[in-house]
Amino acid sequence: MIQYKKRYIFYVEGSIDVAKKTSARSKGYRKYVKKPKTLSASDWKKIGIGAAALAIIILLVALLYDDGSLKVKNDKVVVSGENPLVLDVSETSSKHKYYKLGEVRPIEGFSLSEVSHITDENEFLYFFAPDDAEASEINEYYVGTCQGTYSEMPGKTMSTIAAYMTECQMGEAVQTQLGGVDVAYYSYVYARTDPEDAETIIGYSQCLTAYAPSERKNGSILIAATREMDTAEEAVEESVLVDYLTQIVQSVSVGKDSK
């Protein structure tokens, strides 16, 4: 046994003398090299069938998987419902992906006056005006959508508005529930200037901007109400605007299948 174990190191160069190499060959020790197995026609057929089955599975998943996004036909989003609230979640302008966040209806005493757009023609912004302008504390309000969670949006927009608006008096951000709906809002007063002369003040506006959550993690309902005035002293208490906001958030039906 000891001699055999020594002969097992035959292939290590310099580990044994020539005489022992000759003795090992004479006793029938040989080096065998296992030839690689070649695939038969049957094996190739099985591989082809498996690859075809995998391709079919991938195709079916692509066809049947529904991530909830809206279809687009001739550059127009295909969406149902009255005054649908649509959000584009794409990060580039070359490839859009739209989702329906809900629908909005006018509150009592207001009617739809205009449909505008946010970043493109498939993101709608609905403006509502009072039926009796003399009796209303606000001149209009609008509802749309925006990217971002409702709670973080005031922090993202307040400083921009304060820096952009003339004589802007910014209020505090508030996060609360109105009519059972989570909202985050703030109000501010600013001076409106002549479009052709930024130094000339032509009036003042009091605004309340609010955000409410949707079913999408990074999508929010955008709401803004505006009161136009001749002077800043004509601004009403913030609670007056919040009363309107309470009605507006309850006029929004959240969800892609909202009615």
mmCIF file of C-alpha atoms in Angstrom:
data_model
loop_
_atom_site.group_PDB
_atom_site.id
_atom_site.type_symbol
_atom_site.label_atom_id
_atom_site.label_comp_id
_atom_site.label_asym_id
_atom_site.label_seq_id
_atom_site.Cartn_x
_atom_site.Cartn_y
_atom_site.Cartn_z
ATOM 1 C CA MET A 1 0.000 0.000 0.000
ATOM 2 C CA ILE A 2 2.828 2.390 0.796
ATOM 3 C CA GLN A 3 4.449 1.745 -2.591
ATOM 4 C CA TYR A 4 1.164 2.254 -4.419
ATOM 5 C CA LYS A 5 0.587 5.573 -2.701
ATOM 6 C CA LYS A 6 4.012 6.738 -3.832
ATOM 7 C CA ARG A 7 3.201 5.802 -7.393
ATOM 8 C CA TYR A 8 0.064 7.921 -7.341
ATOM 9 C CA ILE A 9 2.314 10.989 -7.465
ATOM 10 C CA PHE A 10 3.823 9.756 -10.723
ATOM 11 C CA TYR A 11 2.657 12.824 -12.671
ATOM 12 C CA VAL A 12 4.339 15.336 -10.380
ATOM 13 C CA GLU A 13 7.539 16.198 -12.198
ATOM 14 C CA GLY A 14 10.753 15.253 -10.338
ATOM 15 C CA SER A 15 8.968 13.399 -7.553
ATOM 16 C CA ILE A 16 10.086 9.883 -8.603
ATOM 17 C CA ASP A 17 13.022 8.407 -10.528
ATOM 18 C CA VAL A 18 13.005 6.890 -14.019
ATOM 19 C CA ALA A 19 13.092 3.341 -12.782
ATOM 20 C CA LYS A 20 9.872 3.765 -10.851
ATOM 21 C CA LYS A 21 8.227 5.405 -13.861
ATOM 22 C CA THR A 22 9.084 2.390 -15.963
ATOM 23 C CA SER A 23 7.808 0.059 -13.288
ATOM 24 C CA ALA A 24 4.547 1.935 -13.056
ATOM 25 C CA ARG A 25 3.916 1.698 -16.782
ATOM 26 C CA SER A 26 4.772 -2.010 -16.782
ATOM 27 C CA LYS A 27 2.140 -2.680 -14.168
ATOM 28 C CA GLY A 28 -0.571 -1.186 -16.323
ATOM 29 C CA TYR A 29 -1.008 2.333 -14.900
ATOM 30 C CA ARG A 30 -2.286 4.650 -17.588
ATOM 31 C CA LYS A 31 -3.459 8.247 -17.740
ATOM 32 C CA TYR A 32 -7.031 8.467 -18.974
ATOM 33 C CA VAL A 33 -8.565 11.681 -20.397
ATOM 34 C CA LYS A 34 -12.342 11.841 -20.351
ATOM 35 C CA LYS A 35 -13.665 13.058 -23.682
ATOM 36 C CA PRO A 36 -16.331 15.772 -23.525
ATOM 37 C CA LYS A 37 -19.829 14.562 -24.248
ATOM 38 C CA THR A 38 -21.284 15.838 -27.488
ATOM 39 C CA LEU A 39 -24.974 16.776 -27.719
ATOM 40 C CA SER A 40 -27.133 14.537 -29.764
ATOM 41 C CA ALA A 41 -29.857 15.669 -32.124
ATOM 42 C CA SER A 42 -32.377 14.731 -29.415
ATOM 43 C CA ASP A 43 -30.584 16.921 -26.873
ATOM 44 C CA TRP A 44 -30.605 19.895 -29.222
ATOM 45 C CA LYS A 45 -34.296 19.347 -29.850
ATOM 46 C CA LYS A 46 -35.034 19.453 -26.114
ATOM 47 C CA ILE A 47 -33.037 22.679 -25.740
ATOM 48 C CA GLY A 48 -34.950 24.250 -28.620
ATOM 49 C CA ILE A 49 -38.308 23.276 -27.110
ATOM 50 C CA GLY A 50 -37.288 24.724 -23.730
ATOM 51 C CA ALA A 51 -36.131 27.997 -25.261
ATOM 52 C CA ALA A 52 -39.362 28.338 -27.247
ATOM 53 C CA ALA A 53 -41.452 27.675 -24.118
ATOM 54 C CA LEU A 54 -39.518 30.347 -22.185
ATOM 55 C CA ALA A 55 -40.033 32.863 -24.995
ATOM 56 C CA ILE A 56 -43.793 32.182 -24.959
ATOM 57 C CA ILE A 57 -43.944 32.675 -21.189
ATOM 58 C CA ILE A 58 -42.101 36.009 -21.434
ATOM 59 C CA LEU A 59 -44.442 37.151 -24.220
ATOM 60 C CA LEU A 60 -47.563 36.196 -22.242
ATOM 61 C CA VAL A 61 -46.336 38.049 -19.164
ATOM 62 C CA ALA A 62 -45.676 41.156 -21.271
ATOM 63 C CA LEU A 63 -49.141 40.964 -22.871
ATOM 64 C CA LEU A 64 -51.162 40.116 -19.769
ATOM 65 C CA TYR A 65 -49.386 42.184 -17.100
ATOM 66 C CA ASP A 66 -51.293 45.370 -16.290
ATOM 67 C CA ASP A 67 -49.474 47.993 -14.215
ATOM 68 C CA GLY A 68 -52.482 50.296 -14.246
ATOM 69 C CA SER A 69 -51.055 52.838 -16.687
ATOM 70 C CA LEU A 70 -53.295 54.390 -19.326
ATOM 71 C CA LYS A 71 -53.077 53.625 -23.021
ATOM 72 C CA VAL A 72 -52.089 56.380 -25.438
ATOM 73 C CA LYS A 73 -53.513 56.560 -28.964
ATOM 74 C CA ASN A 74 -52.393 59.188 -31.475
ATOM 75 C CA ASP A 75 -50.595 61.014 -28.634
ATOM 76 C CA LYS A 76 -53.861 61.255 -26.674
ATOM 77 C CA VAL A 77 -54.363 59.414 -23.415
ATOM 78 C CA VAL A 78 -57.311 57.003 -23.384
ATOM 79 C CA VAL A 79 -59.165 57.679 -20.134
ATOM 80 C CA SER A 80 -62.786 57.447 -19.039
ATOM 81 C CA GLY A 81 -64.831 59.314 -16.467
ATOM 82 C CA GLU A 82 -65.953 62.868 -15.818
ATOM 83 C CA ASN A 83 -63.081 65.326 -15.355
ATOM 84 C CA PRO A 84 -60.395 62.633 -14.931
ATOM 85 C CA LEU A 85 -57.265 63.529 -12.988
ATOM 86 C CA VAL A 86 -54.241 62.195 -14.894
ATOM 87 C CA LEU A 87 -50.589 62.137 -13.805
ATOM 88 C CA ASP A 88 -47.518 61.610 -15.978
ATOM 89 C CA VAL A 89 -44.927 59.742 -13.868
ATOM 90 C CA SER A 90 -42.205 59.635 -16.531
ATOM 91 C CA GLU A 91 -38.913 61.376 -15.836
ATOM 92 C CA THR A 92 -38.239 62.275 -19.471
ATOM 93 C CA SER A 93 -40.316 64.006 -22.111
ATOM 94 C CA SER A 94 -39.629 61.306 -24.690
ATOM 95 C CA LYS A 95 -41.421 58.435 -22.988
ATOM 96 C CA HIS A 96 -44.614 59.213 -21.080
ATOM 97 C CA LYS A 97 -46.446 56.976 -18.643
ATOM 98 C CA TYR A 98 -49.840 58.138 -17.441
ATOM 99 C CA TYR A 99 -52.009 57.056 -14.532
ATOM 100 C CA LYS A 100 -55.509 58.056 -13.568
ATOM 101 C CA LEU A 101 -55.556 59.285 -9.974
ATOM 102 C CA GLY A 102 -59.260 60.071 -9.770
ATOM 103 C CA GLU A 103 -62.013 62.423 -10.899
ATOM 104 C CA VAL A 104 -63.310 65.777 -9.736
ATOM 105 C CA ARG A 105 -66.743 67.384 -9.802
ATOM 106 C CA PRO A 106 -67.655 71.008 -8.991
ATOM 107 C CA ILE A 107 -68.651 71.912 -5.461
ATOM 108 C CA GLU A 108 -72.055 73.463 -4.812
ATOM 109 C CA GLY A 109 -72.353 76.955 -6.286
ATOM 110 C CA PHE A 110 -69.490 76.460 -8.769
ATOM 111 C CA SER A 111 -69.261 75.285 -12.379
ATOM 112 C CA LEU A 112 -66.445 74.085 -14.609
ATOM 113 C CA SER A 113 -65.145 77.151 -16.452
ATOM 114 C CA GLU A 114 -61.944 76.003 -18.158
ATOM 115 C CA VAL A 115 -59.827 72.928 -18.805
ATOM 116 C CA SER A 116 -56.138 73.662 -19.072
ATOM 117 C CA HIS A 117 -53.028 71.486 -18.907
ATOM 118 C CA ILE A 118 -50.028 71.056 -16.626
ATOM 119 C CA THR A 119 -46.956 69.802 -18.499
ATOM 120 C CA ASP A 120 -48.614 68.347 -21.592
ATOM 121 C CA GLU A 121 -52.061 67.976 -23.111
ATOM 122 C CA ASN A 122 -52.745 64.707 -21.299
ATOM 123 C CA GLU A 123 -52.435 66.163 -17.788
ATOM 124 C CA PHE A 124 -55.615 68.117 -17.131
ATOM 125 C CA LEU A 125 -56.104 71.129 -14.895
ATOM 126 C CA TYR A 126 -59.754 71.912 -14.119
ATOM 127 C CA PHE A 127 -60.808 75.466 -13.242
ATOM 128 C CA PHE A 128 -64.105 76.132 -11.468
ATOM 129 C CA ALA A 129 -65.770 79.550 -11.151
ATOM 130 C CA PRO A 130 -68.614 80.633 -8.803
ATOM 131 C CA ASP A 131 -72.114 80.814 -10.241
ATOM 132 C CA ASP A 132 -72.624 83.999 -8.201
ATOM 133 C CA ALA A 133 -69.357 85.922 -8.191
ATOM 134 C CA GLU A 134 -70.714 88.619 -5.861
ATOM 135 C CA ALA A 135 -71.596 86.138 -3.120
ATOM 136 C CA SER A 136 -68.412 84.083 -3.320
ATOM 137 C CA GLU A 137 -65.311 84.723 -1.198
ATOM 138 C CA ILE A 138 -63.071 83.234 -3.912
ATOM 139 C CA ASN A 139 -62.861 83.989 -7.627
ATOM 140 C CA GLU A 140 -61.940 80.477 -8.709
ATOM 141 C CA TYR A 141 -60.276 77.236 -7.749
ATOM 142 C CA TYR A 142 -58.562 74.526 -9.740
ATOM 143 C CA VAL A 143 -57.751 70.837 -9.298
ATOM 144 C CA GLY A 144 -54.968 68.847 -10.956
ATOM 145 C CA THR A 145 -52.182 66.403 -10.143
ATOM 146 C CA CYS A 146 -48.501 66.517 -9.275
ATOM 147 C CA GLN A 147 -45.607 64.161 -8.592
ATOM 148 C CA GLY A 148 -44.578 63.771 -4.954
ATOM 149 C CA THR A 149 -46.243 62.733 -1.714
ATOM 150 C CA TYR A 150 -48.829 65.162 -0.403
ATOM 151 C CA SER A 151 -46.986 65.733 2.887
ATOM 152 C CA GLU A 152 -43.697 66.742 1.261
ATOM 153 C CA MET A 153 -45.091 69.064 -1.409
ATOM 154 C CA PRO A 154 -45.448 72.237 0.720
ATOM 155 C CA GLY A 155 -41.760 72.039 1.591
ATOM 156 C CA LYS A 156 -40.902 71.743 -2.094
ATOM 157 C CA THR A 157 -43.009 74.659 -3.327
ATOM 158 C CA MET A 158 -43.341 77.304 -0.601
ATOM 159 C CA SER A 159 -39.850 78.776 -0.947
ATOM 160 C CA THR A 160 -40.157 78.942 -4.747
ATOM 161 C CA ILE A 161 -43.456 80.811 -4.560
ATOM 162 C CA ALA A 162 -42.166 83.195 -1.890
ATOM 163 C CA ALA A 163 -39.126 84.034 -4.043
ATOM 164 C CA TYR A 164 -41.058 84.402 -7.305
ATOM 165 C CA MET A 165 -44.117 86.416 -6.204
ATOM 166 C CA THR A 166 -44.013 90.166 -5.600
ATOM 167 C CA GLU A 167 -44.574 91.305 -1.982
ATOM 168 C CA CYS A 168 -45.363 87.723 -0.997
ATOM 169 C CA GLN A 169 -46.639 87.166 2.543
ATOM 170 C CA MET A 170 -46.297 83.423 3.158
ATOM 171 C CA GLY A 171 -48.233 81.584 5.852
ATOM 172 C CA GLU A 172 -47.333 78.384 7.708
ATOM 173 C CA ALA A 173 -47.618 74.876 6.307
ATOM 174 C CA VAL A 174 -50.396 72.822 7.899
ATOM 175 C CA GLN A 175 -50.966 69.060 7.730
ATOM 176 C CA THR A 176 -54.350 67.863 8.942
ATOM 177 C CA GLN A 177 -57.595 66.100 7.979
ATOM 178 C CA LEU A 178 -60.521 67.877 6.350
ATOM 179 C CA GLY A 179 -63.762 65.999 5.887
ATOM 180 C CA GLY A 180 -61.929 62.724 6.585
ATOM 181 C CA VAL A 181 -59.267 63.424 3.941
ATOM 182 C CA ASP A 182 -55.559 63.921 4.694
ATOM 183 C CA VAL A 183 -54.321 67.263 3.369
ATOM 184 C CA ALA A 184 -51.288 69.530 3.563
ATOM 185 C CA TYR A 185 -51.784 73.206 2.740
ATOM 186 C CA TYR A 186 -50.519 76.769 3.094
ATOM 187 C CA SER A 187 -51.839 80.190 2.149
ATOM 188 C CA TYR A 188 -50.190 83.403 0.998
ATOM 189 C CA VAL A 189 -50.920 86.893 -0.284
ATOM 190 C CA TYR A 190 -48.996 88.505 -3.133
ATOM 191 C CA ALA A 191 -49.130 91.549 -5.402
ATOM 192 C CA ARG A 192 -50.171 91.125 -9.026
ATOM 193 C CA THR A 193 -48.115 93.203 -11.432
ATOM 194 C CA ASP A 194 -48.687 94.519 -14.923
ATOM 195 C CA PRO A 195 -47.445 91.909 -17.456
ATOM 196 C CA GLU A 196 -45.727 94.695 -19.405
ATOM 197 C CA ASP A 197 -44.361 96.536 -16.374
ATOM 198 C CA ALA A 198 -43.280 94.429 -13.402
ATOM 199 C CA GLU A 199 -42.940 97.560 -11.249
ATOM 200 C CA THR A 200 -46.621 98.433 -11.526
ATOM 201 C CA ILE A 201 -48.950 96.708 -9.041
ATOM 202 C CA ILE A 202 -52.466 96.201 -10.399
ATOM 203 C CA GLY A 203 -53.975 94.293 -7.466
ATOM 204 C CA TYR A 204 -53.481 91.557 -4.910
ATOM 205 C CA SER A 205 -54.350 87.877 -4.661
ATOM 206 C CA GLN A 206 -54.866 85.612 -1.694
ATOM 207 C CA CYS A 207 -54.227 81.955 -2.455
ATOM 208 C CA LEU A 208 -54.504 78.663 -0.672
ATOM 209 C CA THR A 209 -52.551 75.751 -2.163
ATOM 210 C CA ALA A 210 -53.222 72.221 -0.949
ATOM 211 C CA TYR A 211 -52.198 68.628 -1.642
ATOM 212 C CA ALA A 212 -54.110 65.422 -0.950
ATOM 213 C CA PRO A 213 -52.939 61.807 -1.292
ATOM 214 C CA SER A 214 -53.824 59.428 -4.112
ATOM 215 C CA GLU A 215 -53.547 55.672 -4.538
ATOM 216 C CA ARG A 216 -50.128 56.127 -6.137
ATOM 217 C CA LYS A 217 -47.249 56.401 -3.692
ATOM 218 C CA ASN A 218 -45.590 59.296 -5.503
ATOM 219 C CA GLY A 219 -48.661 61.065 -6.861
ATOM 220 C CA SER A 220 -50.825 63.752 -5.259
ATOM 221 C CA ILE A 221 -53.988 65.708 -5.941
ATOM 222 C CA LEU A 222 -53.218 69.414 -6.380
ATOM 223 C CA ILE A 223 -55.798 72.010 -5.275
ATOM 224 C CA ALA A 224 -55.584 75.809 -5.303
ATOM 225 C CA ALA A 225 -58.179 78.466 -4.487
ATOM 226 C CA THR A 226 -57.722 82.165 -5.327
ATOM 227 C CA ARG A 227 -59.293 85.385 -4.099
ATOM 228 C CA GLU A 228 -58.546 88.574 -6.062
ATOM 229 C CA MET A 229 -58.475 91.945 -4.260
ATOM 230 C CA ASP A 230 -57.632 95.584 -4.820
ATOM 231 C CA THR A 231 -55.542 95.811 -1.649
ATOM 232 C CA ALA A 232 -53.795 93.301 0.625
ATOM 233 C CA GLU A 233 -55.998 94.447 3.524
ATOM 234 C CA GLU A 234 -59.015 92.840 1.871
ATOM 235 C CA ALA A 235 -57.651 89.352 2.577
ATOM 236 C CA VAL A 236 -60.017 87.092 4.531
ATOM 237 C CA GLU A 237 -59.126 84.832 7.412
ATOM 238 C CA GLU A 238 -57.370 81.635 6.328
ATOM 239 C CA SER A 239 -60.215 79.640 7.874
ATOM 240 C CA VAL A 240 -62.550 80.993 5.174
ATOM 241 C CA LEU A 241 -60.373 79.480 2.456
ATOM 242 C CA VAL A 242 -60.045 76.250 4.453
ATOM 243 C CA ASP A 243 -63.867 75.950 4.478
ATOM 244 C CA TYR A 244 -63.782 75.969 0.676
ATOM 245 C CA LEU A 245 -60.903 73.490 0.690
ATOM 246 C CA THR A 246 -62.937 71.108 2.846
ATOM 247 C CA GLN A 247 -65.672 71.054 0.212
ATOM 248 C CA ILE A 248 -63.193 70.679 -2.644
ATOM 249 C CA VAL A 249 -61.323 67.672 -1.230
ATOM 250 C CA GLN A 250 -64.651 65.926 -0.753
ATOM 251 C CA SER A 251 -65.515 66.576 -4.404
ATOM 252 C CA VAL A 252 -62.518 64.511 -5.527
ATOM 253 C CA SER A 253 -63.010 60.756 -6.078
ATOM 254 C CA VAL A 254 -59.670 59.014 -5.735
ATOM 255 C CA GLY A 255 -58.793 55.878 -7.730
ATOM 256 C CA LYS A 256 -58.476 54.767 -11.345
ATOM 257 C CA ASP A 257 -62.018 53.336 -11.269
ATOM 258 C CA SER A 258 -63.519 56.311 -9.419
ATOM 259 C CA LYS A 259 -67.015 57.460 -10.292
#
